[in-house]
XYZ file of C-alpha atoms in Angstrom:
607
model
C -26.393 5.220 -0.691
C -28.146 6.646 2.384
C -29.558 3.215 3.214
C -26.033 1.788 3.239
C -24.737 4.608 5.495
C -27.616 4.061 7.902
C -26.880 0.353 8.039
C -23.202 0.989 8.757
C -24.219 3.265 11.645
C -26.543 0.699 13.219
C -25.712 0.215 16.883
C -26.333 -3.469 17.542
C -28.041 -4.189 20.844
C -26.579 -7.704 20.990
C -22.913 -8.599 21.270
C -21.756 -10.389 18.121
C -18.932 -12.756 19.032
C -16.915 -13.014 15.823
C -13.411 -12.593 17.230
C -12.964 -16.260 18.196
C -10.685 -18.558 16.250
C -12.102 -19.349 12.838
C -11.892 -22.538 10.840
C -10.739 -22.103 7.252
C -11.905 -24.304 4.371
C -10.023 -24.443 1.077
C -12.372 -24.195 -1.889
C -11.361 -24.704 -5.562
C -13.574 -21.799 -6.688
C -13.292 -19.110 -3.991
C -10.011 -20.041 -2.334
C -10.051 -19.760 1.469
C -13.514 -19.696 3.067
C -13.410 -18.604 6.695
C -16.164 -19.716 9.108
C -17.175 -18.444 12.529
C -17.882 -20.860 15.426
C -21.652 -21.036 14.784
C -21.170 -21.696 11.073
C -18.567 -24.363 11.824
C -20.873 -26.210 14.223
C -23.700 -26.120 11.675
C -21.390 -27.303 8.874
C -20.472 -30.323 11.012
C -24.140 -31.165 11.699
C -25.886 -34.140 10.103
C -28.315 -32.132 7.874
C -25.471 -30.202 6.235
C -23.130 -33.198 6.021
C -25.882 -35.096 4.156
C -25.372 -32.670 1.266
C -21.979 -34.317 0.613
C -23.958 -37.250 -0.796
C -26.086 -35.188 -3.203
C -24.501 -34.124 -6.478
C -25.135 -30.536 -7.529
C -25.925 -31.516 -11.125
C -27.484 -34.917 -10.518
C -26.373 -37.328 -13.234
C -24.832 -34.719 -15.546
C -21.472 -36.389 -14.867
C -22.546 -39.092 -17.323
C -21.924 -36.487 -20.046
C -19.408 -34.196 -18.292
C -17.238 -36.539 -16.156
C -15.851 -33.779 -13.952
C -19.297 -32.536 -12.900
C -19.472 -34.656 -9.752
C -19.324 -31.837 -7.195
C -21.918 -31.778 -4.416
C -24.468 -29.464 -2.881
C -22.249 -29.334 0.207
C -19.505 -27.526 -1.728
C -22.079 -25.271 -3.380
C -23.602 -24.381 0.011
C -20.210 -23.319 1.358
C -19.618 -21.226 -1.766
C -23.036 -19.595 -1.513
C -22.381 -18.725 2.136
C -19.078 -17.116 1.171
C -20.541 -15.195 -1.776
C -23.566 -14.078 0.271
C -21.223 -12.675 2.898
C -19.249 -10.759 0.284
C -22.454 -9.266 -1.135
C -23.779 -8.323 2.302
C -20.535 -6.652 3.310
C -20.324 -4.750 0.024
C -23.884 -3.486 0.545
C -22.993 -2.163 3.990
C -25.234 -4.444 6.028
C -24.678 -4.617 9.781
C -22.480 -7.380 11.214
C -25.559 -9.198 12.519
C -27.255 -9.055 9.125
C -24.102 -10.314 7.393
C -24.056 -13.340 9.697
C -27.729 -14.087 9.068
C -27.270 -13.843 5.315
C -24.243 -16.150 5.463
C -26.260 -18.690 7.450
C -29.076 -18.482 4.898
C -26.556 -19.073 2.106
C -25.106 -22.065 3.936
C -28.545 -23.597 4.555
C -30.472 -22.559 1.404
C -30.275 -26.056 -0.170
C -30.790 -28.016 3.041
C -34.142 -29.429 1.917
C -32.942 -30.686 -1.460
C -33.877 -34.265 -2.170
C -31.437 -36.857 -3.344
C -31.304 -36.657 -7.150
C -33.463 -33.627 -6.482
C -34.726 -32.650 -9.916
C -35.978 -36.172 -10.653
C -37.842 -36.342 -7.329
C -39.368 -32.879 -7.767
C -40.383 -33.962 -11.273
C -42.263 -36.890 -9.720
C -44.026 -34.586 -7.245
C -45.048 -32.139 -9.962
C -46.418 -34.934 -12.154
C -48.039 -36.884 -9.292
C -49.565 -34.416 -6.795
C -51.328 -37.240 -4.958
C -47.990 -38.371 -3.480
C -46.867 -34.918 -2.350
C -46.037 -35.184 1.379
C -47.682 -32.879 3.894
C -45.770 -30.217 5.818
C -47.798 -28.529 8.528
C -50.972 -29.675 6.789
C -49.980 -28.345 3.341
C -48.718 -30.265 0.329
C -45.010 -29.824 -0.390
C -44.047 -29.879 -4.065
C -40.409 -28.792 -3.887
C -37.284 -28.465 -1.808
C -38.044 -24.899 -0.702
C -40.761 -25.999 1.715
C -38.508 -28.667 3.237
C -35.619 -26.214 3.502
C -37.738 -23.772 5.492
C -39.056 -26.531 7.752
C -35.623 -27.990 8.506
C -33.997 -24.616 9.198
C -36.896 -23.548 11.443
C -36.501 -26.759 13.490
C -32.697 -26.174 13.566
C -31.501 -29.767 14.198
C -27.861 -28.685 14.301
C -26.835 -29.899 17.761
C -26.726 -28.437 21.255
C -23.428 -26.608 20.765
C -24.792 -24.751 17.727
C -27.914 -23.787 19.702
C -25.777 -22.607 22.640
C -23.652 -20.368 20.400
C -26.751 -19.055 18.589
C -28.419 -18.108 21.877
C -25.212 -16.514 23.173
C -24.699 -14.450 20.016
C -28.295 -13.672 19.008
C -30.357 -14.193 22.168
C -33.128 -16.412 20.783
C -32.209 -19.419 18.627
C -35.805 -20.106 17.556
C -36.260 -16.541 16.340
C -32.866 -16.521 14.634
C -33.442 -19.666 12.582
C -37.016 -18.687 11.705
C -35.590 -15.465 10.237
C -32.768 -17.318 8.476
C -35.364 -19.664 6.937
C -37.287 -16.681 5.563
C -34.090 -15.175 4.147
C -33.244 -18.488 2.482
C -36.670 -18.397 0.779
C -35.980 -14.905 -0.596
C -38.154 -13.060 1.894
C -37.211 -10.056 4.079
C -35.677 -7.671 1.522
C -32.947 -6.734 1.038
C -31.411 -9.742 2.830
C -33.520 -12.315 1.005
C -32.571 -10.858 -2.385
C -28.961 -11.864 -1.748
C -30.045 -15.525 -1.704
C -32.973 -15.508 -4.156
C -32.991 -13.004 -7.010
C -31.907 -12.390 -10.567
C -28.347 -11.629 -9.382
C -27.914 -13.640 -6.202
C -25.151 -15.480 -4.365
C -26.689 -18.849 -5.204
C -26.518 -18.236 -8.964
C -23.057 -16.685 -8.864
C -21.654 -19.727 -7.079
C -23.325 -22.426 -9.141
C -22.344 -20.715 -12.402
C -18.704 -20.550 -11.330
C -18.687 -23.994 -9.715
C -20.523 -25.839 -12.480
C -18.249 -24.259 -15.089
C -15.138 -25.173 -13.095
C -16.076 -28.831 -12.664
C -17.757 -29.498 -16.005
C -15.105 -27.810 -18.119
C -17.770 -25.675 -19.809
C -16.705 -22.028 -19.642
C -20.033 -20.517 -20.725
C -21.087 -19.910 -17.106
C -18.135 -17.771 -16.048
C -18.982 -14.415 -14.436
C -16.939 -11.553 -12.981
C -17.877 -11.494 -9.302
C -16.161 -8.158 -8.626
C -18.150 -6.487 -11.403
C -21.363 -8.031 -10.087
C -20.670 -6.681 -6.597
C -19.853 -3.206 -7.889
C -23.140 -3.127 -9.806
C -25.331 -3.500 -6.690
C -26.557 -1.023 -4.101
C -29.485 -0.630 -1.693
C -32.202 1.897 -2.482
C -35.550 2.203 -0.685
C -34.886 -0.992 1.222
C -34.228 -3.172 -1.856
C -31.150 -4.281 -3.786
C -30.989 -2.511 -7.153
C -28.510 -1.830 -9.928
C -26.431 1.246 -9.157
C -26.533 4.449 -11.239
C -29.156 6.711 -12.792
C -28.681 7.496 -16.460
C -24.903 7.704 -16.128
C -21.843 5.583 -16.897
C -22.201 3.688 -13.605
C -25.719 2.694 -14.637
C -24.434 1.509 -18.002
C -21.689 -0.618 -16.417
C -23.985 -2.092 -13.770
C -26.399 -3.135 -16.509
C -23.513 -4.654 -18.449
C -22.511 -6.730 -15.400
C -26.102 -7.876 -14.885
C -26.489 -8.750 -18.565
C -23.299 -10.806 -18.540
C -24.552 -12.913 -15.652
C -28.001 -13.462 -17.154
C -26.495 -14.470 -20.484
C -24.013 -16.792 -18.752
C -26.878 -18.523 -16.958
C -28.864 -19.011 -20.165
C -25.853 -20.446 -22.009
C -24.925 -22.597 -19.014
C -28.369 -24.224 -19.004
C -28.231 -24.876 -22.745
C -24.836 -26.558 -22.479
C -25.414 -28.636 -19.336
C -29.076 -29.086 -18.460
C -30.593 -29.266 -21.958
C -27.938 -31.545 -23.454
C -29.875 -34.407 -25.171
C -27.947 -37.127 -23.315
C -28.587 -35.404 -19.971
C -32.282 -35.155 -20.816
C -32.367 -38.839 -21.775
C -30.820 -39.878 -18.460
C -33.219 -37.627 -16.564
C -36.207 -39.157 -18.378
C -34.888 -42.672 -17.663
C -34.404 -41.911 -13.964
C -37.839 -40.287 -13.704
C -39.479 -43.346 -15.272
C -37.596 -45.742 -13.000
C -38.504 -43.751 -9.869
C -42.184 -43.429 -10.799
C -42.336 -47.175 -11.446
C -40.866 -47.905 -8.016
C -43.228 -45.514 -6.206
C -46.273 -46.817 -8.113
C -45.752 -50.212 -6.459
C -46.416 -48.633 -3.038
C -49.647 -47.302 -1.572
C -50.016 -43.524 -1.386
C -49.330 -43.166 2.343
C -46.151 -45.262 2.183
C -45.020 -43.365 -0.914
C -45.534 -40.013 0.842
C -43.561 -41.142 3.890
C -40.729 -42.430 1.704
C -40.628 -39.237 -0.369
C -40.305 -37.171 2.792
C -37.220 -39.247 3.638
C -35.851 -38.418 0.174
C -35.781 -34.749 1.265
C -34.613 -35.224 4.843
C -32.357 -38.276 5.011
C -31.502 -39.840 1.646
C -28.361 -39.289 -0.393
C -28.064 -40.111 -4.105
C -26.838 -43.696 -3.512
C -29.719 -44.255 -1.058
C -32.277 -43.245 -3.665
C -30.718 -45.387 -6.395
C -30.765 -48.333 -3.976
C -34.440 -47.665 -3.241
C -35.293 -47.776 -6.950
C -33.313 -51.007 -7.385
C -35.010 -52.715 -4.439
C -38.578 -51.417 -4.875
C -38.741 -51.059 -8.661
C -39.643 -53.617 -11.290
C -37.473 -55.122 -14.027
C -37.992 -52.023 -16.173
C -36.662 -49.792 -13.378
C -33.628 -51.989 -12.793
C -32.841 -52.163 -16.508
C -32.969 -48.376 -16.744
C -30.632 -48.037 -13.748
C -28.182 -50.491 -15.286
C -28.130 -48.525 -18.516
C -27.544 -45.266 -16.624
C -24.764 -46.871 -14.576
C -22.891 -48.124 -17.632
C -23.376 -45.043 -19.826
C -25.948 -46.552 -22.183
C -28.577 -43.822 -22.248
C -31.524 -44.234 -24.603
C -30.646 -42.349 -27.815
C -32.527 -39.326 -29.048
C -34.950 -40.435 -31.766
C -36.583 -37.072 -32.539
C -36.617 -33.546 -31.173
C -38.846 -30.620 -32.119
C -38.161 -27.106 -30.839
C -39.587 -23.622 -31.384
C -38.066 -23.464 -34.855
C -40.059 -26.466 -36.075
C -43.243 -26.072 -34.014
C -46.170 -23.926 -35.155
C -47.333 -21.219 -32.691
C -50.428 -23.180 -31.601
C -48.333 -26.280 -30.828
C -45.754 -24.184 -28.953
C -48.501 -22.598 -26.894
C -50.150 -25.933 -26.119
C -46.845 -27.574 -25.130
C -45.870 -24.589 -22.986
C -49.167 -24.789 -21.110
C -48.878 -28.548 -20.652
C -45.289 -28.264 -19.428
C -46.292 -25.913 -16.605
C -49.118 -28.177 -15.373
C -47.487 -31.211 -13.740
C -50.366 -33.707 -13.851
C -51.229 -32.664 -17.396
C -47.617 -33.128 -18.442
C -47.517 -36.686 -17.068
C -50.717 -37.662 -18.864
C -49.432 -36.198 -22.117
C -45.965 -37.734 -21.958
C -47.325 -41.140 -20.887
C -49.868 -41.138 -23.736
C -47.191 -40.422 -26.329
C -44.860 -42.930 -24.672
C -47.398 -45.721 -25.161
C -48.192 -44.598 -28.698
C -44.608 -44.455 -29.959
C -42.796 -46.803 -27.579
C -40.459 -43.991 -26.551
C -39.656 -41.941 -23.483
C -41.046 -38.447 -23.996
C -39.831 -35.247 -22.363
C -41.055 -31.663 -22.713
C -38.599 -28.953 -21.715
C -38.989 -25.187 -21.459
C -36.678 -22.296 -20.674
C -36.329 -21.097 -17.091
C -34.602 -18.359 -15.158
C -36.395 -15.451 -16.814
C -35.152 -12.152 -15.278
C -38.269 -10.828 -13.545
C -37.458 -8.708 -10.512
C -34.121 -6.882 -10.906
C -34.674 -3.134 -10.546
C -32.449 -0.144 -11.221
C -31.752 2.877 -9.033
C -33.921 4.860 -11.452
C -37.002 2.828 -10.375
C -37.169 0.780 -13.571
C -36.883 -2.933 -14.289
C -33.656 -4.191 -15.824
C -35.589 -5.616 -18.787
C -37.061 -2.140 -19.427
C -33.663 -0.440 -19.384
C -31.642 -3.128 -21.160
C -32.324 -4.293 -24.704
C -30.122 -7.332 -24.030
C -32.120 -8.323 -20.931
C -35.400 -7.834 -22.829
C -34.065 -10.023 -25.639
C -32.975 -12.620 -23.111
C -36.490 -12.734 -21.653
C -37.831 -13.509 -25.120
C -35.091 -16.038 -25.843
C -35.673 -17.964 -22.618
C -39.469 -17.991 -22.799
C -39.522 -19.236 -26.387
C -37.348 -22.247 -25.497
C -39.856 -25.065 -25.783
C -39.003 -28.524 -27.074
C -40.420 -32.025 -27.101
C -37.957 -34.919 -27.284
C -38.472 -38.621 -27.980
C -35.908 -41.176 -26.764
C -35.973 -44.683 -28.212
C -33.640 -47.463 -29.333
C -35.797 -47.639 -32.437
C -36.604 -44.749 -34.758
C -40.374 -44.293 -34.605
C -42.046 -41.995 -37.115
C -43.362 -39.067 -35.090
C -46.322 -37.120 -36.458
C -46.634 -33.548 -35.191
C -50.299 -33.592 -36.206
C -50.863 -36.522 -33.844
C -48.899 -34.742 -31.105
C -51.096 -31.662 -31.489
C -54.252 -33.786 -31.527
C -53.264 -35.375 -28.218
C -52.377 -31.959 -26.762
C -55.731 -30.460 -27.805
C -57.670 -33.368 -26.258
C -55.746 -33.109 -23.018
C -56.091 -29.329 -22.758
C -59.836 -29.597 -23.296
C -60.058 -32.264 -20.579
C -58.015 -30.252 -18.060
C -59.954 -27.057 -18.762
C -63.182 -28.874 -17.979
C -61.788 -29.629 -14.502
C -59.800 -26.540 -13.558
C -58.712 -23.052 -14.584
C -55.449 -22.289 -16.365
C -54.567 -18.631 -15.638
C -52.527 -18.230 -18.824
C -55.760 -19.063 -20.694
C -57.457 -16.281 -18.754
C -54.735 -13.851 -19.761
C -55.199 -14.768 -23.428
C -58.976 -14.357 -23.066
C -58.369 -10.858 -21.686
C -56.418 -9.882 -24.816
C -59.065 -11.525 -27.005
C -61.905 -9.625 -25.327
C -59.980 -6.343 -25.681
C -59.366 -7.090 -29.361
C -63.034 -7.832 -30.053
C -64.153 -4.694 -28.232
C -61.609 -2.222 -29.645
C -60.796 -3.408 -33.191
C -62.578 -1.959 -36.233
C -62.750 -3.003 -39.898
C -62.810 -0.693 -42.897
C -63.002 -2.491 -46.226
C -59.706 -4.324 -46.686
C -58.186 -2.734 -43.578
C -58.466 -3.529 -39.886
C -57.597 -1.229 -37.002
C -55.979 -3.459 -34.382
C -55.711 -2.177 -30.776
C -52.294 -2.022 -29.128
C -52.617 -1.951 -25.345
C -50.264 0.571 -23.763
C -48.557 0.251 -20.428
C -47.995 -3.157 -18.857
C -48.882 -1.721 -15.438
C -52.466 -1.281 -16.704
C -52.518 -5.035 -17.382
C -51.261 -5.744 -13.859
C -53.930 -3.527 -12.298
C -56.676 -4.948 -14.501
C -55.812 -8.582 -13.759
C -55.567 -7.821 -10.024
C -59.003 -6.149 -10.143
C -60.555 -9.006 -12.121
C -59.178 -11.469 -9.611
C -60.579 -9.534 -6.646
C -63.839 -8.129 -8.037
C -64.836 -10.443 -10.870
C -68.070 -12.349 -10.272
C -68.338 -16.134 -10.397
C -65.261 -17.906 -11.651
C -63.043 -14.993 -12.696
C -61.020 -15.120 -9.480
C -59.915 -18.637 -10.419
C -59.244 -17.699 -14.021
C -56.908 -14.891 -12.875
C -55.267 -16.683 -9.968
C -52.149 -14.536 -9.620
C -50.569 -13.184 -6.454
C -49.439 -9.557 -6.405
C -47.332 -7.257 -4.263
C -47.109 -3.436 -4.288
C -43.453 -2.947 -3.339
C -42.798 -1.025 -6.577
C -45.746 1.359 -6.202
C -48.159 -0.669 -8.354
C -49.552 -4.220 -8.275
C -46.837 -6.527 -9.601
C -46.824 -10.271 -10.214
C -43.682 -12.032 -11.413
C -45.756 -14.953 -12.640
C -48.080 -12.668 -14.597
C -45.089 -10.970 -16.238
C -43.698 -14.381 -17.197
C -47.062 -15.518 -18.601
C -47.257 -12.385 -20.744
C -43.795 -13.170 -22.073
C -44.823 -16.779 -22.773
C -47.713 -15.520 -24.897
C -45.291 -13.226 -26.729
C -42.658 -15.908 -27.257
C -45.206 -18.400 -28.573
C -46.605 -15.989 -31.146
C -49.946 -15.299 -29.461
C -49.158 -11.653 -28.661
C -47.040 -9.150 -30.554
C -44.975 -7.009 -28.180
C -43.441 -3.714 -29.226
C -41.428 -1.142 -27.324
C -42.078 2.580 -27.541
C -39.796 5.303 -26.200
C -41.033 8.296 -24.245
C -39.434 11.143 -22.300
C -39.872 12.021 -18.625
C -37.800 14.802 -17.019
C -35.086 14.577 -19.657
C -34.808 10.793 -19.504
C -35.851 8.577 -22.408
C -37.660 5.475 -21.150
C -39.375 2.502 -22.768
C -42.818 1.009 -22.437
C -44.334 -2.174 -23.805
C -47.337 -2.255 -26.120
C -49.287 -5.434 -26.898
C -51.349 -6.572 -29.855
C -53.120 -9.888 -30.417
C -51.740 -11.790 -33.405
C -53.782 -13.766 -35.953
C -52.443 -16.976 -34.378
C -53.474 -15.636 -30.982
C -57.014 -15.005 -32.220
C -57.257 -18.522 -33.637
C -55.956 -20.108 -30.428
C -58.167 -17.896 -28.232
C -61.271 -19.054 -30.121
C -60.462 -22.619 -29.045
C -59.922 -21.475 -25.453
C -63.301 -19.684 -25.399
C -65.049 -23.020 -26.021
C -63.952 -24.139 -22.551
C -64.650 -20.824 -20.790
C -67.708 -19.404 -22.556
C -69.389 -18.191 -19.348
C -66.218 -16.564 -18.033
C -65.542 -14.980 -21.422
C -68.989 -13.366 -21.386
C -68.405 -12.020 -17.849
C -65.047 -10.653 -18.908
C -66.530 -8.765 -21.839
C -69.188 -7.181 -19.623
C -66.621 -5.992 -17.077
C -64.282 -4.552 -19.720
C -67.059 -2.644 -21.467
C -67.758 -0.790 -18.239
C -64.219 0.669 -18.381
C -63.863 0.958 -22.152
C -63.103 4.680 -22.128
C -60.257 4.325 -19.599
C -58.328 1.627 -21.469
C -54.953 2.982 -22.690
C -54.506 1.880 -26.299
C -53.437 2.968 -29.758
C -54.457 1.370 -33.050
C -52.423 0.157 -35.994
C -53.875 -0.207 -39.493
C -53.192 -3.556 -41.170
C -54.265 -5.275 -44.357
C -57.099 -7.566 -43.306
C -56.060 -10.522 -45.478
C -52.456 -10.275 -44.374
C -53.395 -9.979 -40.705
C -55.894 -12.836 -40.676
C -53.897 -15.215 -42.911
C -52.814 -18.314 -40.988
C -49.240 -18.125 -42.246
C -48.987 -14.364 -42.583
C -46.603 -12.218 -40.610
C -48.356 -10.229 -37.878
C -45.687 -7.573 -37.544
C -47.329 -4.142 -37.929
C -46.927 -2.566 -41.350
């Protein structure tokens, strides 16, 4: 709480003119939303007004007719919710205004029919437009660029300079906050419990009629505080801690259920696949430079009707037929769908890896499309809670069994769907054969860090396991922070190609190297049956805490052997480096029956 008291006592050097007459906007979710003069001028500007023509949920209204609300409404709601959070946390008046501006502008760079366009960019990196000499693959880069240039009109600039002194500096900072940088302000916009998510859960539920995304905003606010310069869950081993975790859990669960009901609905997925195909067809008829220039307009100028008109005018007969079917509610029916319950661990792992590699995903889906005469779509869970901390310096997923279970539930969500007017016979063996060929091809060209992570576990298993007759002693690696430190060291010190094989970025804000992407990759390996994860309890200063322990499964060994074929040199380097530190590796062993452990269909849960 000291951080909050200090912030309340800040003596601002600049005059903050907030006493002028305010405009009030009526919102169906939050009621009255009051705006100050700078916010009102920005709301009236062309970049923000464009958001009125971009639906928040794309074409979900084809399934849920009421879900036709726009990113403009959502931006106003995020601004309002961000302000409430900032005020509750005791931020200064200047910081509250900056956070509200970031909430208002956080979706400014969204493309028309944004998820379809970003799908095209992920699958076709050659048409990614350049921003300041770097390829842009999503709306975040465009959002930062637009805010930094602040094309909001002379009156907005005048008010910004009067209130904050330097408009360029102000909007550069607001852009960083909108990207989730500059804690704690950025956490209000981008985080596990942020204003953006609170608003879209409430708003999407309100308009779609699906109540699974409802959250208690007052409880969410009461669960947050600032500690050591970061937003955390309030309480340390007391009832307040328990209630703050409950509020956080309710929001995370609401988001997971919301995505299942709205985003992963088969008809919604069919329409998304149809739109993606139509858009790619239209862009493929242009040269790369023209396509890049047009895509940049998608993010800066186009609304949804503009993009649909572009596809109609530039696309072929296939594109126009798909648009007609979307327009008149004749989506291509689901012919077959396989999810984690019907996919073997090796297929789940292969599909998960393909899904997260855009160009690989396009090649795979296009190959199966030609083979079966069907549109093919791979989907995977998203929104894994990765960064929410507690006042006791722990992660939410360490303190909360529900949050830990949600991590597993989300990361195991992998499915492959086939949409066709006919009913083709789909062979999973053929699907896996195509996946194996593609993975081998991609690995020959580039590194896949999740493969490197699996190789690390495989090398540890080979070095530390022992066999005694019909028994095998399998190592269980203790302490996930040791994995973070080891991967960071291998990235920085490994000879040859190991830096590419462990291409993760880390920060040390928690007192140890931490990578959200590495944590998520570990959970992907767990969810897909490559790694067995267990939790052990231990006591420190009267508090019982949890730690993760990891063991390679039989399926993980089998899959890793295939991976080694593509990285034999790197695997040898990895073994040499690990042997040098063998006596410092924190691990326990578990004794298993060798036949049971190594059997292809056997359970790998420790006896």
